[in-house]
Coordinates of C-alpha atoms and ligand atoms in Angstrom, one line a residue:
X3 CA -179.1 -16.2 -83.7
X4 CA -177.0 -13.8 -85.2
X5 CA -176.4 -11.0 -83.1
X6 CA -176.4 -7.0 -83.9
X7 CA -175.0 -4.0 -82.4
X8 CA -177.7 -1.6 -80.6
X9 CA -175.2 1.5 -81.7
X10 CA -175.1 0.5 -85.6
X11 CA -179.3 0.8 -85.9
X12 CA -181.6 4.3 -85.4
X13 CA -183.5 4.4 -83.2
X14 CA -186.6 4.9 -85.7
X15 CA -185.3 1.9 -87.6
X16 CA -185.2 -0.2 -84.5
X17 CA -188.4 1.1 -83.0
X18 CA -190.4 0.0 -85.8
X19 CA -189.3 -3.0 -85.8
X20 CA -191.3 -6.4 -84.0
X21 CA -190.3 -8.3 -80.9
X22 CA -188.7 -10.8 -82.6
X23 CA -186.8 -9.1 -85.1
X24 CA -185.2 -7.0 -82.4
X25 CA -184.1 -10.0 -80.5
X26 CA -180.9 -10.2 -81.8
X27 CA -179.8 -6.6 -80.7
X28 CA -179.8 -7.4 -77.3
X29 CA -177.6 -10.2 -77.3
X30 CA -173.7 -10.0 -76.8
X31 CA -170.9 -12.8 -77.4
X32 CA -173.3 -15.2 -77.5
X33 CA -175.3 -14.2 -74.6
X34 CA -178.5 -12.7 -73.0
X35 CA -177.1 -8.8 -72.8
X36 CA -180.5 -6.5 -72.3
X37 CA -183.6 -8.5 -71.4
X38 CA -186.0 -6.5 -72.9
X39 CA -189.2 -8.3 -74.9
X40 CA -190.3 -11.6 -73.6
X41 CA -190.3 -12.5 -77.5
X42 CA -186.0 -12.2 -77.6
X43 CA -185.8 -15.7 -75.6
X44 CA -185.4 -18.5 -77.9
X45 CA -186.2 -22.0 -76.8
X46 CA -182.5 -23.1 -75.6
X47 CA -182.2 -19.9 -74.1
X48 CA -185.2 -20.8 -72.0
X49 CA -183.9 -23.7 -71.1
X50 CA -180.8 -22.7 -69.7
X51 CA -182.3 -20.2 -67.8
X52 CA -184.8 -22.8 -66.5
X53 CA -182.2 -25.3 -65.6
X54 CA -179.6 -22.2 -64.6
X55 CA -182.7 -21.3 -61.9
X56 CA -183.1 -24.9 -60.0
X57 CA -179.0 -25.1 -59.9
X58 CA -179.0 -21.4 -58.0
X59 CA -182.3 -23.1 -56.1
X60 CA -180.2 -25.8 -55.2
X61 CA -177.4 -24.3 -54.2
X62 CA -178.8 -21.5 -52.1
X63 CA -179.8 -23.8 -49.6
X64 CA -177.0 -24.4 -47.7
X65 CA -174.4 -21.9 -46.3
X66 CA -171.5 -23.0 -48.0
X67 CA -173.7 -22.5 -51.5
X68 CA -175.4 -19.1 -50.3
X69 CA -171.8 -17.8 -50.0
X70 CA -170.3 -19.3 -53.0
X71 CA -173.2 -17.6 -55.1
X72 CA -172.6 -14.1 -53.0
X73 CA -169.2 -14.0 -54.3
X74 CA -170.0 -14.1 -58.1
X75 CA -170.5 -10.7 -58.3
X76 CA -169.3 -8.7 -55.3
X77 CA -167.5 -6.1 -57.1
X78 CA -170.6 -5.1 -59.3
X79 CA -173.7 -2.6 -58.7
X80 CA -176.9 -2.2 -59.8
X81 CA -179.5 0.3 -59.9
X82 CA -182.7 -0.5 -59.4
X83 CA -185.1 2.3 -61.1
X84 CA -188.8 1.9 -60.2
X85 CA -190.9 4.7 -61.4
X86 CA -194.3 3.1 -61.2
X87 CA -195.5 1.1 -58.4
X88 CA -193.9 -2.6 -57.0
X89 CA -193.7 -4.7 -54.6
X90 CA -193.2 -8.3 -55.9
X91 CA -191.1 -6.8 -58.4
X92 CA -188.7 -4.9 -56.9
X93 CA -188.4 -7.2 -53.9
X94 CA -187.8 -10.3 -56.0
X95 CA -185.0 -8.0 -57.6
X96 CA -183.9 -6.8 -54.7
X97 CA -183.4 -10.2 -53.3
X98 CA -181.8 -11.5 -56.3
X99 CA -179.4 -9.3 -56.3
X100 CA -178.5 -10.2 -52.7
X101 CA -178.1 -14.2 -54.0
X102 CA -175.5 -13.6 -56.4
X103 CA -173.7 -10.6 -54.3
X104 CA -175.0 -7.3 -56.2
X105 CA -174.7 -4.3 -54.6
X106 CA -178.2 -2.3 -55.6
X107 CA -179.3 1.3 -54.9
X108 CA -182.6 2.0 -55.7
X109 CA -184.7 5.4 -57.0
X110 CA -188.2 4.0 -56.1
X111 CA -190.0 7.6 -56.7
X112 CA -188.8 9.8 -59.3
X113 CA -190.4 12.9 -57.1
X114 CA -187.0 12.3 -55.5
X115 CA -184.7 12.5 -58.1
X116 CA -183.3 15.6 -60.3
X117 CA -186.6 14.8 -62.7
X118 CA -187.9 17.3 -60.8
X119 CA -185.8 19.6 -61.7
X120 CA -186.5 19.6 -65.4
X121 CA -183.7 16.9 -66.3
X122 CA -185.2 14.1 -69.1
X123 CA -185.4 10.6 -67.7
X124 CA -183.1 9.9 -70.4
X125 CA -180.3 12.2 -68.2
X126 CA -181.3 10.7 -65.1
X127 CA -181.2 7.5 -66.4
X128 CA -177.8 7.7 -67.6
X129 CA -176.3 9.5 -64.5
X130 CA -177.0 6.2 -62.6
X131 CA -174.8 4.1 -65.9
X132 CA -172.1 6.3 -64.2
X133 CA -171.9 4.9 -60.9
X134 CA -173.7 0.9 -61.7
X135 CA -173.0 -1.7 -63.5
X136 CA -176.3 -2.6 -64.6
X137 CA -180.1 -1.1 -64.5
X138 CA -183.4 -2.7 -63.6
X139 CA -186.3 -0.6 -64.3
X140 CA -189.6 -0.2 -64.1
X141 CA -191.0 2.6 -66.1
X142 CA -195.1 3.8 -67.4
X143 CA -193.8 4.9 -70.8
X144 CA -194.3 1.5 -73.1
X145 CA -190.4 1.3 -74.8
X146 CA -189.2 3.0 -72.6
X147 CA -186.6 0.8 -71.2
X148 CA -185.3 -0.1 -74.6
X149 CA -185.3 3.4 -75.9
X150 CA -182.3 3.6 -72.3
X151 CA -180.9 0.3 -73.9
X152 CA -180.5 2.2 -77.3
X153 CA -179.2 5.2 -75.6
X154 CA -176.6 4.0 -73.3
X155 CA -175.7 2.1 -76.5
X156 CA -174.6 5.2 -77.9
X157 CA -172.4 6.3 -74.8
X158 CA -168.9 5.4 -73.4
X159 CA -170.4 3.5 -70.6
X160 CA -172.9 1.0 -71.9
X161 CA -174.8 -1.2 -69.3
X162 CA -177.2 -3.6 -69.6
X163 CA -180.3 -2.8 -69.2
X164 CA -182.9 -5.5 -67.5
X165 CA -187.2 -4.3 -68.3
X166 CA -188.8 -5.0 -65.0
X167 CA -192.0 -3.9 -66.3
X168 CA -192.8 -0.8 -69.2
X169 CA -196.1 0.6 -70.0
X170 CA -198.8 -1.5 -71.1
X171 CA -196.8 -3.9 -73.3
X172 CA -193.9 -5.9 -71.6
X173 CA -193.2 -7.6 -68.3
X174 CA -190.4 -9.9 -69.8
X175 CA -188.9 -10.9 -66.3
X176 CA -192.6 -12.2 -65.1
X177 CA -192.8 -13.8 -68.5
X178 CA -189.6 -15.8 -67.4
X179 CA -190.6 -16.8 -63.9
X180 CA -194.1 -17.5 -65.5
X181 CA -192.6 -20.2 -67.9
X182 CA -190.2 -21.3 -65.2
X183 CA -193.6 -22.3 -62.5
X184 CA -195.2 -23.7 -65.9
X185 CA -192.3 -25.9 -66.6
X186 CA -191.7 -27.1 -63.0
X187 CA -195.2 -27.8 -62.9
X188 CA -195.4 -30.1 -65.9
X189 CA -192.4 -31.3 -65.4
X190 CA -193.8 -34.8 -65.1
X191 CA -196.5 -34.4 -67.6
X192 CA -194.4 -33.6 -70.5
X193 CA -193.2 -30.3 -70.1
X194 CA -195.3 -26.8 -71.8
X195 CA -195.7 -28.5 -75.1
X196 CA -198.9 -29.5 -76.5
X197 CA -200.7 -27.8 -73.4
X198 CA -203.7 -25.1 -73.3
X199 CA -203.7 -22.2 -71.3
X200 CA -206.7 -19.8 -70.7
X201 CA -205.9 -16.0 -70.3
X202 CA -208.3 -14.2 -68.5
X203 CA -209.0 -10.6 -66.9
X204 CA -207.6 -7.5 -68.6
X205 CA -205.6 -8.7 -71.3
X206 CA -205.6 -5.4 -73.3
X207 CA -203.9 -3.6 -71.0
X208 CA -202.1 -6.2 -68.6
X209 CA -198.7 -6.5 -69.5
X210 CA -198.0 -9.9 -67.9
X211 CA -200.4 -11.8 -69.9
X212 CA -199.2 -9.9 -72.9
X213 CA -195.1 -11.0 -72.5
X214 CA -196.3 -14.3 -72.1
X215 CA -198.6 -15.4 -74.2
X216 CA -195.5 -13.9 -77.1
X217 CA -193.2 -16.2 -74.9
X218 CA -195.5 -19.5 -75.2
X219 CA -194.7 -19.2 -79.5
X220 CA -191.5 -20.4 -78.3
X221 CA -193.5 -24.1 -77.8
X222 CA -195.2 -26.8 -80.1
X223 CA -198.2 -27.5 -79.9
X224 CA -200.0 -24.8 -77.4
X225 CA -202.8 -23.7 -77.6
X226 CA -204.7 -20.3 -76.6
X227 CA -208.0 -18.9 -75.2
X228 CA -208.3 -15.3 -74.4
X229 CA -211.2 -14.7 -72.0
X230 CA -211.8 -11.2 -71.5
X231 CA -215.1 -8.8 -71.5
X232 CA -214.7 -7.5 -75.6
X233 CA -213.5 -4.1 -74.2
X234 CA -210.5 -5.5 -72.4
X235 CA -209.6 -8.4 -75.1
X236 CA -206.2 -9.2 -76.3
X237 CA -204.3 -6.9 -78.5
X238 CA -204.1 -7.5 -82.3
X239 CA -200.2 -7.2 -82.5
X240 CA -200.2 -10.0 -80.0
X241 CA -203.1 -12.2 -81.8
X242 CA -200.3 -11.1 -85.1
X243 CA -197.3 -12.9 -83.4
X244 CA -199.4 -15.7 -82.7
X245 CA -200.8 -16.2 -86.3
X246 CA -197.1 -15.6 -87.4
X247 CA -196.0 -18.7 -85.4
X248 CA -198.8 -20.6 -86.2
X249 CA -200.3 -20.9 -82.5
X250 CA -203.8 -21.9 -82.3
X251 CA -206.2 -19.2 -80.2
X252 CA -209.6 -18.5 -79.3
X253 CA -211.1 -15.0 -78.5
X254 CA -214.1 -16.1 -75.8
X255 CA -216.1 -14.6 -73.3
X256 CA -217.5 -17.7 -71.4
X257 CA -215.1 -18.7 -68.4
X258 CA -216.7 -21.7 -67.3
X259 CA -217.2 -23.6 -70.3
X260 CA -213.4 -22.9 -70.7
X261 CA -212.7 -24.1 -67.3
X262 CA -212.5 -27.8 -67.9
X263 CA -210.5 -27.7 -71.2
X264 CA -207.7 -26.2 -70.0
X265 CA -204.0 -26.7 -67.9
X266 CA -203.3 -23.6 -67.1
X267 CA -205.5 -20.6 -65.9
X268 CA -203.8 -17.1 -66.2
X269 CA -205.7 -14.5 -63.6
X270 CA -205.4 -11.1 -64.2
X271 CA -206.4 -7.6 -62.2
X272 CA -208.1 -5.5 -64.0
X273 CA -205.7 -2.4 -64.6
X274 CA -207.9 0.8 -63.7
X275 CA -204.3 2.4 -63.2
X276 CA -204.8 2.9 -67.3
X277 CA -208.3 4.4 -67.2
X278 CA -209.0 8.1 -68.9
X279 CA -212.5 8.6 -66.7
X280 CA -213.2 5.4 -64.9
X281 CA -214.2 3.8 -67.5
X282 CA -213.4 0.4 -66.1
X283 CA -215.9 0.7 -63.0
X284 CA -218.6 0.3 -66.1
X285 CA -217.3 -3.3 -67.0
X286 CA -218.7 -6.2 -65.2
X287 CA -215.9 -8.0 -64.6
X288 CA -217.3 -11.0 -62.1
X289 CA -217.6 -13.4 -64.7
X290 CA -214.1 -13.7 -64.9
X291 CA -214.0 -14.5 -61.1
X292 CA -212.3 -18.3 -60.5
X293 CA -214.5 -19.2 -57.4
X294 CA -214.1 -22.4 -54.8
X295 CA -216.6 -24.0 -57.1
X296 CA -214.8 -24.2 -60.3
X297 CA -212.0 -26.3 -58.7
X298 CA -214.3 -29.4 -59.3
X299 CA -214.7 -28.5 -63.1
X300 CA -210.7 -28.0 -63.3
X301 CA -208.1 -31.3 -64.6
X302 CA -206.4 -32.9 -61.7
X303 CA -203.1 -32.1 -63.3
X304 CA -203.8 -28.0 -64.1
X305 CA -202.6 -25.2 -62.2
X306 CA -203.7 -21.7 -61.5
X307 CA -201.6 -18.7 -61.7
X308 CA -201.6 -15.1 -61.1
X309 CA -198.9 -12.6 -61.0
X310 CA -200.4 -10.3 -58.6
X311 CA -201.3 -7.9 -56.8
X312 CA -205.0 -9.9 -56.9
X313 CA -208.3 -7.9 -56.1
X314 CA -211.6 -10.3 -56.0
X315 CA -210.2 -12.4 -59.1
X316 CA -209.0 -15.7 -57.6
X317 CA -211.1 -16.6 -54.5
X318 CA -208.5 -17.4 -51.0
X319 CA -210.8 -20.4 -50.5
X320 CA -208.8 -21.5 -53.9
X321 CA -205.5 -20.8 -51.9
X322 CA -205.1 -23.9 -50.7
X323 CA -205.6 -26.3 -53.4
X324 CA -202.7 -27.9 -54.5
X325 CA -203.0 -26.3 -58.1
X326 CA -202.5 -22.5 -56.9
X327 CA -199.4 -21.8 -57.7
X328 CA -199.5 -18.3 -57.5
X329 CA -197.5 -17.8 -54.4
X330 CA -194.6 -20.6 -55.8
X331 CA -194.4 -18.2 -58.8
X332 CA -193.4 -15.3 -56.3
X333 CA -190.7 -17.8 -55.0
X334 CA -189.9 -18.7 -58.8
X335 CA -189.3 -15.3 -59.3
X336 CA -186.1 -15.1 -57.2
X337 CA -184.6 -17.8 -58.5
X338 CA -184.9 -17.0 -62.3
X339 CA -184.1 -13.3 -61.9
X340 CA -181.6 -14.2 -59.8
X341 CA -180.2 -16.9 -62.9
X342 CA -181.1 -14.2 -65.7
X343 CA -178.7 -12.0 -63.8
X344 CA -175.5 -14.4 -63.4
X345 CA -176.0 -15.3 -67.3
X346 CA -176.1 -11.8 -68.3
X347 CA -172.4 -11.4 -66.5
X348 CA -171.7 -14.5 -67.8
X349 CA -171.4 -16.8 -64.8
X350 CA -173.4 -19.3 -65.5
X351 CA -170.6 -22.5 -66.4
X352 CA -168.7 -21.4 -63.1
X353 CA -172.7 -22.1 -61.7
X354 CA -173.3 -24.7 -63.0
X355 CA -169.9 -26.4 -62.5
X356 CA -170.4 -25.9 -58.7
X357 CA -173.8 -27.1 -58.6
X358 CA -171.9 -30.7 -60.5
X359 CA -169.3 -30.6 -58.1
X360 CA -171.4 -30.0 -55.0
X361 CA -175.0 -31.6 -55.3
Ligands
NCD418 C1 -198.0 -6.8 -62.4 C2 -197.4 -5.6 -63.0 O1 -197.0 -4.7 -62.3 O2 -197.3 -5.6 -64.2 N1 -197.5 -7.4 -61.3 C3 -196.3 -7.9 -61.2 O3 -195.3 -7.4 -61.6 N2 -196.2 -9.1 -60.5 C4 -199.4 -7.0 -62.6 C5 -200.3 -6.0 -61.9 O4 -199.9 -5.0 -61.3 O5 -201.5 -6.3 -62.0

């Protein structure tokens, strides 16, 4: 990919521009710099990130690994900006951040910070690219968190800047632990290639299903269905990526008939967080309900995920089939924030070479 500078584009230019084609700003001497849209991850750089995660897996689990991977990057800080809700997030962060040795400080509320004074988030924002050496935020604004990449750009202190979750339209990091539980899953089934996977639950506004279903583009042979009450469907710049990479989708409305077809099941909340006047309490959304009684309809070989928070969605009588993975994508979570982090400093050889040497 050949790379371009953040500081030599406008930001109008840039902003109008689609996932893919701003891929290559956020890339640095070869490298993952921002992590930003799902869509900037080509295939190799998957892959490393993938194999990057199972070597920091690996290694973690003894003592003398744990603090091999504490020293990488003892003598850096992060800053961990959550303005909108988290848990998984932000703990999975949190933690990875403690695997590889980064210091974090957090702003968790901005009710707390000088926002409330009048100063922009933009201010704010760059204040904490004073004292840290890199920024994980969560933000409502859609953009937002590369409208700070572009800004900082344009500074004498530019950090990267990791998207832990803006608006409506990106979740890239989920996206990335997402395709790591998919690939780990179908590991001995031929990998994410040639497989189906149903999206189902709020798709319009659920950001999760958005970043990934732009990140599965990256495969051959995959095919879509986006199962979804009509007033909660898909978006059309997403069904637009897809046609542009020539993935095959279906717009449906009928869960159970798409049960059986299918190796992976996406489960969504519904995200009333969005609504104007309630609007979604007016949807009927238990159709879209996987119960106890669809496991027997499901392949052997499928799995069924959810990023959570889950409401009534996915049944806990479905916990403990063997093809839940939702709670191993939590786990997954750690381990490939934890590798997007090390390759964004640039440590993954030194990684890897240890994980040669050692295991
Ligand atoms: C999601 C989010 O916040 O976008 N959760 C997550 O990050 N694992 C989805 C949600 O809140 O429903």
């Amino acid at each position: 990919m050949n790379e371009k500078a953040l500081n030599q584009v406008s930001w109008e230019k840039f902003s109008g521009m689609t996932p893919d084609e701003r891929a290559p700003y956020f890339m640095e001497h070869g490298r993952t710099y921002h992590a930003l849209v799902s869509q900037q991850f080509s295939r190799p750089i998957l892959e490393d990130l993938c194999s990057l995660a199972t070597c920091v897996r690996r290694i973690a689990k003894t003592r003398e690994g744990s603090s091999f991977l504490q020293s990488r990057l003892f003598d850096k800080r992060a800053m961990l900006y959550f303005a909108q809700p988290s848990t998984r997030t932000y703990l999975s962060f949190d933690s990875a951040c403690q695997t590889v040795g980064l210091d974090c400080m957090d702003v968790r509320d901005s009710s707390t910070s000088s926002e409330v004074k009048g100063e922009s988030p933009e201010d704010t924002i760059r204040t904490f690219s004073s004292y840290t050496d890199l920024i994980i935020m969560r933000h409502p604004a859609g953009g937002f968190a590369e409208r700070i990449a572009w800004m900082l750009s344009n500074t004498s202190r530019p950090v990267p800047v990791i998207n832990a979750g803006s608006g409506k339209d990106q979740h890239p990091t989920q996206a990335l632990l997402d395709i790591y539980t998919l690939e780990r899953s179908f590991e001995n089934i031929g990998g994410i290639d040639g497989k189906t996977v149903a999206f189902v639950g709020d798709l319009n506004r659920g950001r999760t299903a958005r970043s990934l279903a732009g990140l599965l583009t990256k495969y051959d042979g995959v095919k879509i269905y986006f199962v979804a009450p009509p007033e909660l469907q898909i978006g059309v710049d997403i069904l637009a990526q897809l046609d542009a990479a020539k993935v095959p989708y279906e717009i449906c409305h009928e869960f159970e008939q798409v049960i059986p077809d299918v190796d992976a099941i996406y489960m969504t909340r519904i995200q009333d967080e969005w609504d104007v006047d309630n609007e979604s309490r007016l949807i009927d959304t238990s159709k879209f309900y996987f119960t106890k009684d669809h496991l027997s309809i499901l392949k052997k070989d499928a799995v069924i995920m959810h990023p959570l928070p889950r409401r009534k969605e996915i049944d806990v009588a479905v916990d403990g089939d063997p093809r839940a993975v939702y709670w191993r994508q939590v786990r997954n979570g750690m381990w490939i924030r934890s590798a997007l982090i090390l390759s964004i400093f640039g440590l993954d050889d030194k990684v890897r070479g240890y994980c040669e040497e050692n295991l």
